[in-house]
C-alpha cells in the first residue's frame, strides 16, 4: 500500500527540494511563436501561440509580465484534468518573488484569533489531515473577448479555465489551530506578490468566516499530483471550490481573520457583478445598478472535438464530445440541440470526479446534408441551466451563455 502522500506524488522531501528555487526563474528569452486568431471579432483577436515559456507547453500569450497565458482550447478535448504545463496563468502585479525558500516561507494566520501562527508548507503537511479535491479554476473574465459590446480587460477566449486535482489541508483546521475569536466576520487572504508601485493596492480577497470554515476551502501545495509551480502559486495557494479563481490566492502568505467587513479596494471596488446572480447581467448604460462581489460559478459546457465551421459527413454516425461543469454544484445533465433549442437530446456523461470537476460528455448523432448549428447546455445539480442569452456587464464577468458550433454536413 502506498501512503497518501506517495499517491499524490508529493513527498515532503520533494517540496523542500532545492530544485524548486531554480524553477522560480522568470522567462528571459523573448516570447516568440505563430500568430493565431481568437474566435471573436474585433480588437485583441490576433495572438501569439508561444512555445518557449519556461515549464509550459504551447500557450496563447496575452502578456508576458505579469504573465497572462491562455490554454489553447484543443487541450480540453484530451483529458478531464488540464495538464499543468498547459494550464492558464494569470497574475495581477509584476512584482512576484523569483526566490522562495520553502524551508523558511511561511503563511501567517493572524488578526482576530487567539494566537497568531505561521506555517511552512512542511508544517501544514505534518500537522493537518490531507485532503484531495478535483475543482475547476476559472477566471471571472474567462470568455471576456466574446462580450458585445466589447469591454476592457484581458481579452480571453474560453481558455482562462482549467480543472485540476488539488491536494492540501482544510482551511478550517488551520483556522481552528489559531483559534478564531467570537465576532469574526471575514477572513482576508494575500499572496507574496506585490504591485510595482507602493501606492497601488495589493490583491487581497476575503471570504465570509462561515465559508472559510466550511471544510471545502483548502490550502493546497499540489496540483495534479505534483507540487505547485511558481506560476500556480508555489508553495501554497488557496482553493475555493465552486467560486471564481480571483479568490484562489497564490503564494499564500497571509490569512487574516477580520472582525469587520473587508473594505479594501479588491473587495469594495473590483470584481463586482450586477446583483442578480446567476445572471450577472445589465444593459450597457444602465444606471442605478446595484453591484455585489462576484462569488459562485455557474454551469458551462463546450464541444471540444469539433471546431466552429467544421465539415462533417452527412448521414453518418458523428461522435460529438466535450466538457461541462456545474459551477457551484455538480453536473446533472448535458443536452445538445440541433434545432435552435426547440428540442434537446441528452448526452452520455463520463466519469464523475466530484461536483466541482469538469465532466466529460458525449453523443452520437446523424446529421442530414446541410448547415447545422449544434448547441450544448449544462444543467447543474441545483437545477440551474445555462441561459440562451449572453449576459453583459462592464467587467466582462461570468459569461455562461449556451455555446454553439456551426457544422456543414455533406455526403
Ligand atoms: N497571489 C495571487 N493570487 C492570485 C492572483 C494574483 O494576481 N496574485 N490572481 C487570481 C486570479 S484573478 C486568477 S484568474 C487565478 C489564476 O490562477 P492560475 O494562474 O493558477 O491559473 O489566480 C488568482 N490568484
Ligand atoms: Mo482572474
mmCIF file with all atom_site columns, C-alpha atoms in Angstrom, residues 26-27 31 36 38 44 46-50 53 56-72 86-94 96 139-142 144 152-157 159-161 203 230-232 245 250 271:
data_model
loop_
_atom_site.group_PDB
_atom_site.id
_atom_site.type_symbol
_atom_site.label_atom_id
_atom_site.label_alt_id
_atom_site.label_comp_id
_atom_site.label_asym_id
_atom_site.label_entity_id
_atom_site.label_seq_id
_atom_site.pdbx_PDB_ins_code
_atom_site.Cartn_x
_atom_site.Cartn_y
_atom_site.Cartn_z
_atom_site.occupancy
_atom_site.B_iso_or_equiv
_atom_site.pdbx_formal_charge
_atom_site.auth_seq_id
_atom_site.auth_comp_id
_atom_site.auth_asym_id
_atom_site.auth_atom_id
_atom_site.pdbx_PDB_model_num
ATOM 1  C CA . UNK A 1 26  ? 11.240  34.246 -14.817 1.00 0.00 ? 26  UNK A CA 1
ATOM 2  C CA . UNK A 1 27  ? 11.334  33.867 -18.572 1.00 0.00 ? 27  UNK A CA 1
ATOM 3  C CA . UNK A 1 31  ? 8.374   35.099 -26.377 1.00 0.00 ? 31  UNK A CA 1
ATOM 4  C CA . UNK A 1 36  ? -3.251  32.775 -34.259 1.00 0.00 ? 36  UNK A CA 1
ATOM 5  C CA . UNK A 1 38  ? -9.101  34.132 -31.436 1.00 0.00 ? 38  UNK A CA 1
ATOM 6  C CA . UNK A 1 44  ? -7.326  41.746 -29.406 1.00 0.00 ? 44  UNK A CA 1
ATOM 7  C CA . UNK A 1 46  ? -4.523  38.346 -33.040 1.00 0.00 ? 46  UNK A CA 1
ATOM 8  C CA . UNK A 1 47  ? -2.413  36.426 -30.573 1.00 0.00 ? 47  UNK A CA 1
ATOM 9  C CA . UNK A 1 48  ? 0.839   34.572 -30.420 1.00 0.00 ? 48  UNK A CA 1
ATOM 10 C CA . UNK A 1 49  ? 0.983   30.876 -29.609 1.00 0.00 ? 49  UNK A CA 1
ATOM 11 C CA . UNK A 1 50  ? 4.193   30.665 -27.631 1.00 0.00 ? 50  UNK A CA 1
ATOM 12 C CA . UNK A 1 53  ? 7.613   29.868 -21.782 1.00 0.00 ? 53  UNK A CA 1
ATOM 13 C CA . UNK A 1 56  ? 4.826   25.364 -20.255 1.00 0.00 ? 56  UNK A CA 1
ATOM 14 C CA . UNK A 1 57  ? 3.795   23.720 -23.493 1.00 0.00 ? 57  UNK A CA 1
ATOM 15 C CA . UNK A 1 58  ? 2.128   25.775 -26.246 1.00 0.00 ? 58  UNK A CA 1
ATOM 16 C CA . UNK A 1 59  ? 0.129   28.641 -24.698 1.00 0.00 ? 59  UNK A CA 1
ATOM 17 C CA . UNK A 1 60  ? -1.732  31.642 -26.070 1.00 0.00 ? 60  UNK A CA 1
ATOM 18 C CA . UNK A 1 61  ? 0.181   34.730 -24.965 1.00 0.00 ? 61  UNK A CA 1
ATOM 19 C CA . UNK A 1 62  ? -1.793  37.704 -23.658 1.00 0.00 ? 62  UNK A CA 1
ATOM 20 C CA . UNK A 1 63  ? 1.003   39.400 -21.757 1.00 0.00 ? 63  UNK A CA 1
ATOM 21 C CA . UNK A 1 64  ? 4.465   38.397 -20.567 1.00 0.00 ? 64  UNK A CA 1
ATOM 22 C CA . UNK A 1 65  ? 4.887   40.211 -17.298 1.00 0.00 ? 65  UNK A CA 1
ATOM 23 C CA . UNK A 1 66  ? 2.955   39.832 -15.195 1.00 0.00 ? 66  UNK A CA 1
ATOM 24 C CA . UNK A 1 67  ? 2.055   36.694 -17.113 1.00 0.00 ? 67  UNK A CA 1
ATOM 25 C CA . UNK A 1 68  ? -1.321  36.146 -18.718 1.00 0.00 ? 68  UNK A CA 1
ATOM 26 C CA . UNK A 1 69  ? -1.346  32.884 -20.633 1.00 0.00 ? 69  UNK A CA 1
ATOM 27 C CA . UNK A 1 70  ? -4.399  31.157 -22.067 1.00 0.00 ? 70  UNK A CA 1
ATOM 28 C CA . UNK A 1 71  ? -4.923  27.435 -22.591 1.00 0.00 ? 71  UNK A CA 1
ATOM 29 C CA . UNK A 1 72  ? -5.357  26.521 -26.279 1.00 0.00 ? 72  UNK A CA 1
ATOM 30 C CA . UNK A 1 86  ? -0.951  23.993 -20.409 1.00 0.00 ? 86  UNK A CA 1
ATOM 31 C CA . UNK A 1 87  ? -2.967  25.373 -17.503 1.00 0.00 ? 87  UNK A CA 1
ATOM 32 C CA . UNK A 1 88  ? -3.807  29.083 -17.897 1.00 0.00 ? 88  UNK A CA 1
ATOM 33 C CA . UNK A 1 89  ? -1.788  31.595 -15.878 1.00 0.00 ? 89  UNK A CA 1
ATOM 34 C CA . UNK A 1 90  ? -2.911  34.918 -14.507 1.00 0.00 ? 90  UNK A CA 1
ATOM 35 C CA . UNK A 1 91  ? -1.180  37.371 -12.165 1.00 0.00 ? 91  UNK A CA 1
ATOM 36 C CA . UNK A 1 92  ? -2.221  40.940 -11.415 1.00 0.00 ? 92  UNK A CA 1
ATOM 37 C CA . UNK A 1 93  ? 1.062   42.539 -10.445 1.00 0.00 ? 93  UNK A CA 1
ATOM 38 C CA . UNK A 1 94  ? 4.590   42.178 -11.776 1.00 0.00 ? 94  UNK A CA 1
ATOM 39 C CA . UNK A 1 96  ? 6.370   38.272 -7.980  1.00 0.00 ? 96  UNK A CA 1
ATOM 40 C CA . UNK A 1 139 ? -11.064 33.361 -14.098 1.00 0.00 ? 139 UNK A CA 1
ATOM 41 C CA . UNK A 1 140 ? -14.055 35.674 -13.633 1.00 0.00 ? 140 UNK A CA 1
ATOM 42 C CA . UNK A 1 141 ? -13.172 37.133 -17.032 1.00 0.00 ? 141 UNK A CA 1
ATOM 43 C CA . UNK A 1 142 ? -12.976 33.833 -18.886 1.00 0.00 ? 142 UNK A CA 1
ATOM 44 C CA . UNK A 1 144 ? -14.499 38.182 -21.955 1.00 0.00 ? 144 UNK A CA 1
ATOM 45 C CA . UNK A 1 152 ? -11.895 46.388 -21.425 1.00 0.00 ? 152 UNK A CA 1
ATOM 46 C CA . UNK A 1 153 ? -9.731  43.836 -19.634 1.00 0.00 ? 153 UNK A CA 1
ATOM 47 C CA . UNK A 1 154 ? -7.822  40.773 -20.814 1.00 0.00 ? 154 UNK A CA 1
ATOM 48 C CA . UNK A 1 155 ? -9.496  39.577 -24.000 1.00 0.00 ? 155 UNK A CA 1
ATOM 49 C CA . UNK A 1 156 ? -9.666  35.919 -23.025 1.00 0.00 ? 156 UNK A CA 1
ATOM 50 C CA . UNK A 1 157 ? -11.206 33.305 -25.278 1.00 0.00 ? 157 UNK A CA 1
ATOM 51 C CA . UNK A 1 159 ? -9.265  29.080 -22.160 1.00 0.00 ? 159 UNK A CA 1
ATOM 52 C CA . UNK A 1 160 ? -8.974  31.003 -18.874 1.00 0.00 ? 160 UNK A CA 1
ATOM 53 C CA . UNK A 1 161 ? -10.158 27.930 -17.008 1.00 0.00 ? 161 UNK A CA 1
ATOM 54 C CA . UNK A 1 203 ? -4.633  41.899 -4.335  1.00 0.00 ? 203 UNK A CA 1
ATOM 55 C CA . UNK A 1 230 ? 5.655   29.195 -9.399  1.00 0.00 ? 230 UNK A CA 1
ATOM 56 C CA . UNK A 1 231 ? 3.057   30.172 -11.966 1.00 0.00 ? 231 UNK A CA 1
ATOM 57 C CA . UNK A 1 232 ? 0.327   28.433 -10.000 1.00 0.00 ? 232 UNK A CA 1
ATOM 58 C CA . UNK A 1 245 ? -10.487 31.983 -9.020  1.00 0.00 ? 245 UNK A CA 1
ATOM 59 C CA . UNK A 1 250 ? -1.462  32.041 -4.914  1.00 0.00 ? 250 UNK A CA 1
ATOM 60 C CA . UNK A 1 271 ? -14.655 42.111 -9.243  1.00 0.00 ? 271 UNK A CA 1
#
